Amino acid sequence: MNAYEKVQAARSSSRPSGKFYIEHLTDSFIELHGDRRFADDPAIIGGIGMIDNIPVTLIAMERGDKIDERISRSFGCPKPEGYRKALRLMKQAEKFKRPVICFIGSSGANCGIGAEERGQGEAIAENLMEMMTLKTPIVSVVIGEGGSGGALALSVADKLVMLENSVYSVISPEGCASILWKDAKKADEAAEALKLTADYLKEQGIADVIIEESGKTNEEICNNLKITIMNIIKENMKLPEKELLTNRYNKYRDII
Amino acid sequence: MLNKIKNIFKGSTDKMKLCKKCGKEFSVKELEQSYMICPECGTYLRMNADERLDFITDKGSFKEIDMDMQSKNRLEFPGYNEKLAKALETNDKKEAVTCGICKIGGVKTAIFVMDSTFMMGSMGSVVGEKITRLFELAIERELPVVGFTTSGGARMQEGIFSLMQMAKVSGVVKKHSDAGLLYITVLTDPTTGGVTASFAMEGDIIIAEPNALVGFAGARVIEQTTGEKLPEGFQRSEFLLKHGFVDIIEERSKLKDCIVSLLKIHS
């Protein structure tokens, strides 16, 4: 697949969304709602559950399946209240010393009048700052499209895992093509130029692990993902708090 | 020789500035008297890094750091080399942010000033690295940071590396904050995208110039995506103040005094 085909695969509605991974990683998920400030954003699902007898906090972008659900979930594009809900649950995880697992898969942060009125930029910025010093392990997984700042706000983590056919980019290829070349149809060229594929990002040290997808069922992929996530979490739970945070800080500090 | 020609060329174009709102041209000398505010219609003209530094820092106190750091086309992104070359040719600065140590009202301060004349103030690895180093220096020397933002957002020609600068800078801002040090941001026209969604909004105190455009998503994109009509004054400083995202809107003529007062209370 070329870069733009990967973008399309990452966006495909036949691809499992956040809900699928939560349901398959834990059978004890309890969803928790709301940011305690303004509203509950259905574009983000958050809650707690057990994996391998370890309590964890799970946070996922959720695009929904049928069209009605997709609309009510804003196609998985979180509003400020979604990011604030995520942060609330992360702080709760820190208090109870639970690791945090985030799933990323949507075109990005919600784009709308309400989102701007309620400070989309501030909500993302606060997550970036707070996640950097959250005193509990964080693993983020890009399961589909990782879209810009809206994806970053859930992916400041100790380790970034990407599925083989997921992508992660500073801007959508269509957005890039229309800004630079005034032609959204050149999205395939933009996708190539942006170098947004999992293998390139792994090569550059942005992604830490890639989960293979080719020739595997969704269940097999999910099982492998679970092993990877839990290995990372168990390793990181052993670290003294200071070392955990220093490692996380340096992971980003070293990106030039 | 080539440099000389370039300087003369720069000098002659710098003498006049155009107000895009009313279309009138003014001499820089005249504009310096009016704080770069259009004498005709009151529009706040955009200031470049040097103009801003002259206006805010105590005379002769500014010492620049990392002034020679330059961007590379790491992704071999088509057209980026040409864009960088053009920005370097038409600008005294080598990147979209200028950083250094200065005094403001006698208070020693670390300062960064973004510059929309250099690739729309977009943030790539060099912008992120320079701001990070400034904060590291401020932590080491226990200094407050004052930052002037203006940016089109993350620099897409640097792909994921520019996105990651948002996290990197946020990390060092948090460190500076945890050390009990003051960070003041001044939002100037326009501040958008990844800069708004990171260090522009992370100040302990957030000041904005009147009527500055500040937002995350572009207004045109919002209109096209949602089909909604944008309210009057959408994404302007006054809109942000009303919704609780800005502490102070300050006129340019009083801006330095405002910053000095805040620095003195914290020093």
XYZ file of C-alpha atoms in Angstrom:
523
model
C 0.000 0.000 0.000
C 1.216 3.518 -0.704
C 0.865 6.274 1.894
C -2.556 7.480 0.771
C -3.911 3.934 0.590
C -2.778 3.537 4.183
C -4.629 6.720 5.116
C -7.762 5.291 3.519
C -7.273 1.949 5.266
C -6.786 3.751 8.576
C -10.073 5.600 8.058
C -12.044 2.603 6.768
C -15.396 2.046 8.476
C -14.720 -1.700 8.424
C -11.788 -1.108 10.749
C -12.505 -1.680 14.448
C -12.945 1.496 16.484
C -11.951 2.307 20.070
C -14.918 0.464 21.585
C -13.804 -2.837 20.016
C -10.378 -2.709 21.620
C -11.751 -1.787 25.029
C -14.266 -4.631 24.886
C -11.652 -7.157 23.795
C -8.939 -6.089 26.206
C -11.160 -6.229 29.274
C -14.469 -7.873 30.122
C -14.943 -5.727 33.205
C -15.126 -2.238 31.653
C -17.109 0.347 33.565
C -17.687 3.514 31.560
C -17.408 6.820 33.392
C -18.928 9.962 31.923
C -18.427 13.686 31.869
C -15.788 16.334 32.439
C -17.501 17.790 35.585
C -17.267 21.203 33.915
C -19.636 21.343 31.008
C -20.793 18.069 29.427
C -20.097 14.489 28.467
C -18.485 14.208 25.044
C -19.505 10.963 23.310
C -16.507 11.282 20.951
C -14.409 9.941 23.815
C -15.189 6.819 25.830
C -13.447 6.559 29.167
C -13.565 4.295 32.147
C -11.932 1.613 34.242
C -11.436 -2.117 33.923
C -9.163 -5.037 34.724
C -6.579 -6.518 32.370
C -4.472 -9.456 33.605
C -5.667 -8.691 37.135
C -4.307 -5.145 36.889
C -6.777 -2.264 37.221
C -6.368 0.186 34.325
C -7.966 3.382 33.030
C -8.991 3.149 29.378
C -9.656 6.196 27.179
C -10.606 5.916 23.520
C -11.736 8.108 20.684
C -14.942 6.529 19.384
C -16.297 7.310 15.926
C -19.414 5.089 16.222
C -20.809 2.569 13.736
C -24.211 3.485 12.269
C -24.700 6.943 10.858
C -26.867 8.236 13.757
C -24.280 7.117 16.256
C -21.503 8.603 14.172
C -23.208 11.976 14.168
C -23.886 11.876 17.904
C -20.244 10.979 18.493
C -19.041 13.733 16.091
C -17.218 11.001 14.110
C -14.833 10.572 17.017
C -13.591 14.164 16.893
C -13.430 15.312 20.529
C -14.627 18.666 21.792
C -12.834 20.452 24.647
C -15.085 18.651 27.139
C -13.863 15.350 25.678
C -10.228 16.225 26.342
C -11.160 17.492 29.795
C -13.002 14.245 30.542
C -9.894 12.341 29.455
C -7.723 14.454 31.735
C -10.113 14.008 34.657
C -9.915 10.237 34.242
C -6.137 10.356 33.945
C -5.896 12.336 37.185
C -8.169 9.766 38.796
C -5.866 7.023 37.502
C -2.897 8.846 39.011
C -4.628 9.025 42.396
C -5.362 5.295 42.428
C -2.033 4.401 40.780
C -3.675 2.825 37.736
C -1.887 2.806 34.383
C -3.592 4.668 31.528
C -4.196 3.260 28.051
C -5.362 5.628 25.287
C -6.667 4.698 21.834
C -6.424 7.195 18.998
C -8.415 6.987 15.802
C -10.164 9.966 14.255
C -9.435 12.870 11.954
C -8.627 15.056 14.974
C -10.056 17.582 17.367
C -13.575 18.808 16.718
C -13.797 21.778 14.447
C -16.737 24.032 15.332
C -17.969 27.226 16.923
C -18.754 25.545 20.262
C -15.328 23.915 20.409
C -13.665 27.309 19.948
C -15.971 28.996 22.478
C -15.016 26.414 25.074
C -11.293 26.645 24.351
C -10.225 23.740 22.144
C -6.668 25.067 22.093
C -6.528 25.436 25.875
C -7.984 21.954 26.437
C -5.357 20.302 24.231
C -2.548 22.418 25.703
C -3.501 21.459 29.244
C -3.473 17.749 28.395
C 0.005 18.052 26.880
C 1.343 19.678 30.053
C -0.433 17.434 32.517
C 0.252 14.154 30.723
C 3.950 14.963 30.725
C 4.024 14.742 34.533
C 1.181 12.297 35.237
C 2.604 10.011 37.924
C 1.422 6.726 36.455
C 2.378 4.824 33.286
C 0.692 5.920 30.021
C 0.583 3.850 26.825
C -1.067 5.272 23.701
C -2.115 3.243 20.710
C -2.895 4.674 17.274
C -5.560 2.318 15.931
C -6.658 4.305 12.873
C -6.032 7.880 11.819
C -3.942 9.924 14.230
C -4.992 13.454 13.356
C -2.786 16.326 14.509
C -3.069 18.143 17.859
C -6.302 16.352 18.632
C -4.442 13.029 18.582
C -1.420 14.401 20.418
C -3.683 15.414 23.320
C -4.150 11.690 24.067
C -0.720 10.469 23.075
C 1.878 12.072 25.325
C 2.901 8.663 26.659
C 5.754 6.483 27.878
C 5.392 4.399 24.740
C 3.513 4.974 21.495
C 2.179 1.842 19.809
C 0.888 1.967 16.229
C -1.057 -0.603 14.289
C 0.637 -1.473 11.009
C -1.906 0.349 8.856
C -2.506 3.302 11.128
C -1.161 6.756 10.318
C -0.202 9.771 12.421
C 0.167 13.204 10.909
C 0.500 16.896 11.673
C -2.314 17.617 9.187
C -4.640 15.559 6.995
C -3.280 14.980 3.475
C -6.358 16.758 2.079
C -5.812 19.774 4.329
C -2.134 19.883 3.460
C -2.794 19.663 -0.293
C -5.446 22.345 -0.221
C -3.276 24.768 1.773
C -0.024 24.198 -0.094
C -1.212 23.422 -3.591
C -4.775 24.791 -3.448
C -5.971 21.379 -4.577
C -7.373 18.784 -2.160
C -7.187 16.238 -4.976
C -3.435 16.136 -4.558
C -3.945 14.397 -1.228
C -2.045 11.314 -2.396
C 1.064 13.418 -3.073
C 0.647 15.150 0.290
C 0.293 11.805 2.094
C 3.554 10.680 0.540
C 5.333 13.928 1.434
C 4.066 14.003 5.032
C 5.640 10.583 5.753
C 2.813 9.634 8.064
C 2.987 5.832 7.960
C 3.665 3.644 10.996
C 6.871 2.150 9.561
C 8.444 5.565 8.915
C 7.438 6.814 12.359
C 8.940 3.708 13.955
C 12.140 4.219 11.992
C 12.311 7.790 13.321
C 11.695 6.757 16.916
C 8.311 8.490 17.165
C 6.456 5.161 17.397
C 7.977 2.550 19.701
C 6.194 -0.622 18.602
C 4.229 -1.653 15.513
C 1.524 -4.305 15.750
C 1.294 -6.351 12.560
C -2.056 -6.497 10.828
C -1.402 -8.269 7.513
C -3.007 -11.689 7.360
C -4.377 -11.474 10.882
C -7.924 -11.376 12.206
C -9.045 -8.466 14.377
C -9.062 -10.817 17.387
C -5.477 -11.905 16.725
C -4.387 -8.291 16.351
C -6.140 -7.448 19.597
C -4.459 -10.316 21.449
C -1.023 -9.252 20.274
C -1.818 -5.672 21.193
C -2.845 -6.761 24.678
C 0.451 -8.612 25.212
C 2.438 -5.597 24.001
C 0.519 -3.082 26.104
C 0.719 -5.190 29.260
C 4.444 -5.819 28.839
C 5.036 -2.075 28.569
C 2.808 -1.363 31.547
C 4.416 -4.022 33.747
C 7.898 -2.723 32.871
C 6.907 0.854 33.600
C 5.098 0.005 36.856
C 8.427 -1.265 38.195
C 10.132 2.086 37.638
C 10.482 4.637 40.426
C 8.187 7.589 39.735
C 11.059 9.947 39.030
C 12.582 7.645 36.435
C 9.232 7.071 34.753
C 8.707 10.816 34.344
C 12.297 11.521 33.315
C 12.054 8.856 30.600
C 8.759 10.303 29.355
C 10.126 13.848 29.353
C 13.276 12.813 27.492
C 11.310 10.884 24.878
C 9.891 14.227 23.712
C 12.838 16.439 24.654
C 15.040 14.479 22.282
C 12.824 15.012 19.226
C 14.541 17.618 17.077
C 28.912 43.164 -1.620
C 25.862 41.038 -2.064
C 25.004 41.625 1.572
C 25.276 45.342 1.141
C 22.861 45.323 -1.766
C 20.484 43.184 0.214
C 20.620 45.605 3.146
C 19.934 48.621 1.000
C 17.013 46.803 -0.548
C 15.686 45.911 2.895
C 16.141 49.466 4.121
C 14.132 50.954 1.325
C 11.219 48.538 1.694
C 11.253 48.921 5.468
C 10.728 52.653 5.317
C 7.044 52.395 4.509
C 4.423 50.073 5.919
C 1.005 49.385 4.539
C -2.163 49.132 6.598
C -4.037 46.307 4.954
C -7.337 47.443 6.466
C -7.522 50.991 5.127
C -4.888 50.643 2.393
C -2.879 53.684 3.501
C 0.901 53.696 3.697
C 2.896 55.262 6.504
C 6.547 55.795 7.231
C 8.016 53.490 9.847
C 9.140 56.586 11.742
C 5.569 57.807 11.987
C 4.376 54.331 12.981
C 6.991 54.062 15.716
C 5.368 57.113 17.321
C 1.989 55.368 17.231
C 3.177 51.922 18.466
C 2.680 50.518 14.963
C -1.006 51.310 15.151
C -2.454 52.716 11.948
C -2.885 56.479 12.523
C -5.766 56.472 10.046
C -8.002 53.597 11.172
C -6.535 52.342 14.455
C -5.670 48.861 13.153
C -2.869 47.096 15.020
C -0.189 46.468 12.395
C 1.831 43.311 12.886
C 5.262 43.827 14.405
C 8.283 41.774 13.449
C 10.572 40.328 16.124
C 12.994 43.276 16.215
C 10.231 45.872 16.360
C 8.597 43.983 19.196
C 11.854 43.581 21.119
C 12.694 47.281 20.735
C 9.298 48.158 22.049
C 9.205 45.787 25.048
C 12.776 45.324 26.302
C 14.852 47.922 28.152
C 17.174 49.697 25.739
C 20.344 47.743 25.021
C 19.453 44.905 27.416
C 18.521 42.150 24.942
C 21.051 39.358 24.404
C 19.941 36.870 21.782
C 20.579 33.119 22.109
C 20.655 30.420 19.406
C 20.363 33.050 16.695
C 22.045 30.905 14.036
C 19.912 27.803 14.371
C 18.397 27.010 10.976
C 15.759 24.579 9.730
C 16.538 21.622 7.501
C 14.268 19.865 5.054
C 14.401 16.562 6.857
C 11.398 15.021 5.099
C 12.626 16.305 1.718
C 9.214 17.897 1.489
C 8.554 19.286 -2.007
C 8.957 23.063 -2.182
C 10.186 23.482 1.400
C 13.777 24.333 0.448
C 12.504 27.134 -1.785
C 10.138 28.436 0.909
C 12.934 28.482 3.487
C 15.302 30.191 1.065
C 12.728 32.879 0.342
C 12.020 33.425 4.040
C 15.743 33.777 4.735
C 16.179 36.191 1.860
C 13.382 38.518 2.929
C 14.024 38.352 6.655
C 16.799 39.456 8.994
C 16.077 36.482 11.218
C 16.890 32.858 10.501
C 13.710 31.434 11.978
C 10.194 32.334 13.101
C 11.134 32.856 16.737
C 13.761 35.049 18.389
C 14.864 34.150 21.908
C 17.081 35.764 24.506
C 17.582 37.287 27.906
C 16.659 40.910 28.566
C 15.469 43.355 31.137
C 11.901 44.619 31.166
C 11.371 47.531 33.534
C 14.632 46.493 35.164
C 13.485 42.896 35.755
C 15.723 40.240 34.230
C 13.532 38.119 31.976
C 13.801 35.369 29.379
C 11.862 36.413 26.280
C 10.735 34.820 23.033
C 9.084 36.658 20.187
C 7.492 34.882 17.260
C 7.518 36.538 13.880
C 4.739 36.139 11.342
C 6.966 37.496 8.572
C 8.968 34.235 8.627
C 6.820 31.472 7.067
C 3.738 32.774 8.885
C 5.394 32.122 12.241
C 4.919 28.400 11.736
C 6.501 26.046 14.260
C 8.952 23.417 13.093
C 11.734 21.680 14.993
C 13.932 24.785 15.239
C 11.169 26.958 16.679
C 10.342 24.224 19.206
C 13.996 23.666 20.074
C 14.769 27.374 20.527
C 11.810 27.921 22.839
C 12.665 24.750 24.779
C 16.256 25.915 25.269
C 15.039 29.323 26.414
C 12.844 27.723 29.080
C 15.745 25.471 30.154
C 17.928 28.541 30.549
C 15.150 30.290 32.477
C 14.851 27.300 34.839
C 18.623 27.263 35.374
C 18.755 30.988 36.089
C 15.377 31.137 37.866
C 13.954 33.698 35.448
C 10.407 34.473 34.389
C 9.539 33.931 30.719
C 7.568 36.394 28.594
C 6.484 35.020 25.218
C 4.870 36.834 22.298
C 2.974 34.437 20.055
C 1.976 34.801 16.435
C 1.743 31.726 14.282
C -0.152 29.887 11.601
C 0.427 26.715 13.648
C 2.646 23.686 13.212
C 4.849 23.744 10.089
C 3.393 21.007 7.928
C 6.533 20.675 5.804
C 8.195 19.097 8.838
C 5.414 16.566 9.345
C 5.227 14.723 12.651
C 8.393 16.410 13.947
C 6.620 19.762 14.054
C 3.615 18.215 15.825
C 5.934 16.730 18.450
C 7.327 20.187 19.232
C 3.972 20.974 20.855
C 4.571 18.175 23.373
C 8.241 19.014 23.815
C 7.631 22.696 24.589
C 4.665 21.837 26.845
C 6.976 19.547 28.818
C 9.514 22.265 29.482
C 6.802 24.840 30.254
C 5.507 22.418 32.920
C 9.020 22.047 34.361
C 9.417 25.819 34.515
C 5.996 26.084 36.151
C 6.763 23.332 38.691
C 9.893 25.304 39.617
C 7.552 28.110 40.742
C 8.535 30.462 37.944
C 6.284 32.906 36.111
C 5.325 32.545 32.446
C 3.386 35.336 30.730
C 2.109 34.885 27.203
C 1.073 37.763 24.992
C -1.201 36.639 22.173
C -0.814 38.771 19.080
C -2.521 38.672 15.709
C -2.756 35.903 14.487
C -2.138 32.995 16.883
C -3.648 29.740 15.643
C -3.404 25.955 15.391
C -0.695 24.035 17.190
C 0.751 27.108 18.888
C -2.635 27.984 20.400
C -3.018 24.322 21.386
C 0.272 24.366 23.275
C 2.472 27.085 24.751
C 0.282 30.091 23.839
C -2.402 28.833 26.223
C -0.030 27.605 28.929
C 0.875 30.947 30.514
C 0.168 31.644 34.178
C -1.122 34.944 32.884
C -2.401 35.324 29.339
C -2.514 38.801 27.825
C -3.883 39.548 24.362
C -3.615 42.571 22.120
C -7.008 44.034 21.151
C -8.790 42.357 18.237
C -6.045 39.745 17.723
C -7.209 36.580 15.951
C -6.656 33.671 18.330
C -8.052 30.191 17.784
C -7.399 26.541 17.139
C -9.219 25.698 13.900
C -9.259 28.183 11.033
C -12.446 30.225 10.735
C -12.923 29.336 7.069
C -12.482 25.627 7.795
C -15.093 25.823 10.566
C -17.545 27.583 8.268
C -17.015 25.038 5.498
C -17.161 22.001 7.812
C -20.166 22.988 9.876
C -22.068 25.268 7.492
C -22.695 27.541 10.474
C -22.457 31.298 10.242
C -19.673 32.538 12.464
C -20.694 35.031 15.148
C -19.444 38.614 15.037
C -15.967 38.923 16.529
C -15.408 35.145 16.440
C -11.929 34.100 17.625
C -10.905 37.653 18.450
C -9.276 38.561 21.785
C -12.524 39.996 23.126
C -14.310 36.707 22.284
C -11.650 34.748 24.200
C -11.862 37.103 27.171
C -15.638 36.746 27.283
C -15.352 32.940 27.207
C -12.704 32.878 29.917
C -9.500 32.094 28.028
C -7.616 35.391 28.345
C -6.759 37.291 31.530
C -6.165 40.763 30.175
C -6.657 42.609 26.904
C -4.181 45.447 26.856
C -3.691 48.300 24.414
C -0.277 48.366 22.852
C 0.578 51.732 24.352
C 0.108 50.313 27.865
C 1.423 46.798 27.213
C 4.940 47.276 28.512
C 3.695 48.897 31.735
C 1.286 46.016 32.221
C 4.053 43.413 31.792
C 6.401 45.350 34.084
C 3.733 45.467 36.825
C 3.157 41.725 36.562
C 6.890 40.947 36.586
C 7.460 43.164 39.632
C 4.659 41.547 41.625
C 6.311 38.166 41.005
C 9.928 39.192 41.509
